[in-house]
């Protein structure tokens, strides 16, 4: 019978730190991996200081591979077959592995020998295995410098592993290792991409969304939940905070002159977001602002808007072109959701000619026209939260908001 892959061997990502940090990194990666593979209870896990092993126990490997590719902190992983540490068995098993894919290809054998008592050295093992595989197949030829296919042999004391297929991992740091941040999530293209990039740096996310019903629709809210569900593929569950923003927003419109109402509205959003972040132990805000994209994202506007708060704001797509952002949105499968036509609160209240060079003095004078502090506080207090899991979008929770 043909062999089947039994194990997955996982290599850790950018693990430059040592000591306790390294341990935290590995423990978190271990937890996150198990969480991502929760749908496969048959899997068995083992971790060492430089590797993690998963025993597939017959689980459908393609589905497991697809989920593993979303775990940040994994550099690469290989599918492996286990056999006893004995040269004859290693050779015959290697041949079986090589025959699993019969496309004509160049190849080489690479050996890692952690059992130093094994009679052959790594180079000798590689040479013997490669010779045996070549003699018994017709689809392979040797190229040690740029092989299309690498068959890896890992010789350990208790058992040996033969790895015939290697996949690239998601890279980055395990989600959570850097702490928690709050993503300002609109229904647009940019903010989900900003969220993905922030998570990749190891930041666990919660989402904040400003809703202005009845000006914004339930479908706009649904977009945000659907986008969150896509991002939950990388770390789940994710908490979504929805801010009832209508009253504050219409009050701004009533008191603030139209050229500055966008600037004031953004300052109010920042203030509410800062309050919700502090309440939920989020250490940063992150959003999809991109320099120069719209009036509120000129350097002058950013300056005046940022003045409203003191929490750090990370803007992962600040320097990217729209097309670069769209490429990532397509890759992470958020693009199609983002382009659904429902408007969010920013678009609906956009003035005809928003100021691109607001000054702090002018903006503060406008804000002095009304008592905004209690309205901001009310938004923070009345924000509703819901948990979103990967592959499971809950929708009823917001019924009373709309
Ligand atoms: P996006 O495509 O992400 O909506 P955008 O180009 O439309 O971005 P703006 O509408 O100016 O830009 O918003 C800039 C950023 O402010 C967004 O990327 C998002 O992080 C945040 N934001 C805007 N509207 C909302 C909202 N209703 N709720 C939460 N955050 C928002
Ligand atoms: Mg937007």
mmCIF file with all atom_site columns, N, CA, C and O and ligand atoms in Angstrom, residues 185-191 266 293-294 297 322 344-347, ligand 2:
data_model
loop_
_atom_site.group_PDB
_atom_site.id
_atom_site.type_symbol
_atom_site.label_atom_id
_atom_site.label_alt_id
_atom_site.label_comp_id
_atom_site.label_asym_id
_atom_site.label_entity_id
_atom_site.label_seq_id
_atom_site.pdbx_PDB_ins_code
_atom_site.Cartn_x
_atom_site.Cartn_y
_atom_site.Cartn_z
_atom_site.occupancy
_atom_site.B_iso_or_equiv
_atom_site.pdbx_formal_charge
_atom_site.auth_seq_id
_atom_site.auth_comp_id
_atom_site.auth_asym_id
_atom_site.auth_atom_id
_atom_site.pdbx_PDB_model_num
ATOM   1  N  N   . UNK A 1 185 ? -12.884 49.664 12.393 1.00 0.00 ? 185 UNK A N   1
ATOM   2  C  CA  . UNK A 1 185 ? -13.294 48.898 11.219 1.00 0.00 ? 185 UNK A CA  1
ATOM   3  C  C   . UNK A 1 185 ? -14.519 49.512 10.559 1.00 0.00 ? 185 UNK A C   1
ATOM   4  O  O   . UNK A 1 185 ? -15.621 49.494 11.115 1.00 0.00 ? 185 UNK A O   1
ATOM   5  N  N   . UNK A 1 186 ? -14.311 50.076 9.378  1.00 0.00 ? 186 UNK A N   1
ATOM   6  C  CA  . UNK A 1 186 ? -15.442 50.577 8.599  1.00 0.00 ? 186 UNK A CA  1
ATOM   7  C  C   . UNK A 1 186 ? -15.831 49.441 7.670  1.00 0.00 ? 186 UNK A C   1
ATOM   8  O  O   . UNK A 1 186 ? -15.326 48.345 7.790  1.00 0.00 ? 186 UNK A O   1
ATOM   9  N  N   . UNK A 1 187 ? -16.692 49.692 6.728  1.00 0.00 ? 187 UNK A N   1
ATOM   10 C  CA  . UNK A 1 187 ? -17.008 48.614 5.792  1.00 0.00 ? 187 UNK A CA  1
ATOM   11 C  C   . UNK A 1 187 ? -16.120 48.678 4.563  1.00 0.00 ? 187 UNK A C   1
ATOM   12 O  O   . UNK A 1 187 ? -16.347 47.962 3.601  1.00 0.00 ? 187 UNK A O   1
ATOM   13 N  N   . UNK A 1 188 ? -15.104 49.553 4.591  1.00 0.00 ? 188 UNK A N   1
ATOM   14 C  CA  . UNK A 1 188 ? -14.312 49.811 3.389  1.00 0.00 ? 188 UNK A CA  1
ATOM   15 C  C   . UNK A 1 188 ? -13.233 48.778 3.115  1.00 0.00 ? 188 UNK A C   1
ATOM   16 O  O   . UNK A 1 188 ? -13.178 47.723 3.746  1.00 0.00 ? 188 UNK A O   1
ATOM   17 N  N   . UNK A 1 189 ? -12.381 49.109 2.150  1.00 0.00 ? 189 UNK A N   1
ATOM   18 C  CA  . UNK A 1 189 ? -11.341 48.172 1.722  1.00 0.00 ? 189 UNK A CA  1
ATOM   19 C  C   . UNK A 1 189 ? -10.123 48.247 2.637  1.00 0.00 ? 189 UNK A C   1
ATOM   20 O  O   . UNK A 1 189 ? -9.466  47.238 2.915  1.00 0.00 ? 189 UNK A O   1
ATOM   21 N  N   . UNK A 1 190 ? -9.821  49.452 3.128  1.00 0.00 ? 190 UNK A N   1
ATOM   22 C  CA  . UNK A 1 190 ? -8.536  49.671 3.790  1.00 0.00 ? 190 UNK A CA  1
ATOM   23 C  C   . UNK A 1 190 ? -8.450  49.116 5.210  1.00 0.00 ? 190 UNK A C   1
ATOM   24 O  O   . UNK A 1 190 ? -7.433  48.533 5.593  1.00 0.00 ? 190 UNK A O   1
ATOM   25 N  N   . UNK A 1 191 ? -9.510  49.304 5.993  1.00 0.00 ? 191 UNK A N   1
ATOM   26 C  CA  . UNK A 1 191 ? -9.360  48.930 7.404  1.00 0.00 ? 191 UNK A CA  1
ATOM   27 C  C   . UNK A 1 191 ? -9.210  47.421 7.643  1.00 0.00 ? 191 UNK A C   1
ATOM   28 O  O   . UNK A 1 191 ? -8.429  47.036 8.513  1.00 0.00 ? 191 UNK A O   1
ATOM   29 N  N   . UNK A 1 266 ? -14.231 63.053 13.022 1.00 0.00 ? 266 UNK A N   1
ATOM   30 C  CA  . UNK A 1 266 ? -13.106 62.125 13.185 1.00 0.00 ? 266 UNK A CA  1
ATOM   31 C  C   . UNK A 1 266 ? -12.495 62.263 14.578 1.00 0.00 ? 266 UNK A C   1
ATOM   32 O  O   . UNK A 1 266 ? -12.109 61.277 15.200 1.00 0.00 ? 266 UNK A O   1
ATOM   33 N  N   . UNK A 1 293 ? -5.304  60.031 0.830  1.00 0.00 ? 293 UNK A N   1
ATOM   34 C  CA  . UNK A 1 293 ? -6.395  59.368 0.115  1.00 0.00 ? 293 UNK A CA  1
ATOM   35 C  C   . UNK A 1 293 ? -7.678  60.210 0.055  1.00 0.00 ? 293 UNK A C   1
ATOM   36 O  O   . UNK A 1 293 ? -8.324  60.287 -0.968 1.00 0.00 ? 293 UNK A O   1
ATOM   37 N  N   . UNK A 1 294 ? -8.056  60.786 1.187  1.00 0.00 ? 294 UNK A N   1
ATOM   38 C  CA  . UNK A 1 294 ? -9.235  61.668 1.233  1.00 0.00 ? 294 UNK A CA  1
ATOM   39 C  C   . UNK A 1 294 ? -8.904  62.883 2.092  1.00 0.00 ? 294 UNK A C   1
ATOM   40 O  O   . UNK A 1 294 ? -7.850  62.927 2.731  1.00 0.00 ? 294 UNK A O   1
ATOM   41 N  N   . UNK A 1 297 ? -7.411  62.684 5.456  1.00 0.00 ? 297 UNK A N   1
ATOM   42 C  CA  . UNK A 1 297 ? -6.146  61.968 5.582  1.00 0.00 ? 297 UNK A CA  1
ATOM   43 C  C   . UNK A 1 297 ? -4.955  62.739 5.018  1.00 0.00 ? 297 UNK A C   1
ATOM   44 O  O   . UNK A 1 297 ? -3.914  62.171 4.714  1.00 0.00 ? 297 UNK A O   1
ATOM   45 N  N   . UNK A 1 322 ? -3.407  52.587 -3.230 1.00 0.00 ? 322 UNK A N   1
ATOM   46 C  CA  . UNK A 1 322 ? -4.690  51.883 -3.178 1.00 0.00 ? 322 UNK A CA  1
ATOM   47 C  C   . UNK A 1 322 ? -4.575  50.493 -3.828 1.00 0.00 ? 322 UNK A C   1
ATOM   48 O  O   . UNK A 1 322 ? -5.121  49.515 -3.312 1.00 0.00 ? 322 UNK A O   1
ATOM   49 N  N   . UNK A 1 344 ? -21.280 53.745 4.901  1.00 0.00 ? 344 UNK A N   1
ATOM   50 C  CA  . UNK A 1 344 ? -21.100 53.857 6.342  1.00 0.00 ? 344 UNK A CA  1
ATOM   51 C  C   . UNK A 1 344 ? -21.248 55.318 6.766  1.00 0.00 ? 344 UNK A C   1
ATOM   52 O  O   . UNK A 1 344 ? -21.509 56.199 5.939  1.00 0.00 ? 344 UNK A O   1
ATOM   53 N  N   . UNK A 1 345 ? -21.121 55.565 8.056  1.00 0.00 ? 345 UNK A N   1
ATOM   54 C  CA  . UNK A 1 345 ? -21.481 56.877 8.587  1.00 0.00 ? 345 UNK A CA  1
ATOM   55 C  C   . UNK A 1 345 ? -20.621 58.007 8.014  1.00 0.00 ? 345 UNK A C   1
ATOM   56 O  O   . UNK A 1 345 ? -21.071 59.135 7.901  1.00 0.00 ? 345 UNK A O   1
ATOM   57 N  N   . UNK A 1 346 ? -19.362 57.686 7.631  1.00 0.00 ? 346 UNK A N   1
ATOM   58 C  CA  . UNK A 1 346 ? -18.500 58.746 7.116  1.00 0.00 ? 346 UNK A CA  1
ATOM   59 C  C   . UNK A 1 346 ? -19.001 59.259 5.780  1.00 0.00 ? 346 UNK A C   1
ATOM   60 O  O   . UNK A 1 346 ? -19.096 60.454 5.542  1.00 0.00 ? 346 UNK A O   1
ATOM   61 N  N   . UNK A 1 347 ? -19.335 58.324 4.899  1.00 0.00 ? 347 UNK A N   1
ATOM   62 C  CA  . UNK A 1 347 ? -19.731 58.724 3.548  1.00 0.00 ? 347 UNK A CA  1
ATOM   63 C  C   . UNK A 1 347 ? -21.027 59.507 3.550  1.00 0.00 ? 347 UNK A C   1
ATOM   64 O  O   . UNK A 1 347 ? -21.183 60.473 2.802  1.00 0.00 ? 347 UNK A O   1
HETATM 65 MG MG1 . LIG B 2 .   ? -14.571 54.330 4.724  1.00 0.00 ? 2   LIG B MG1 1
#
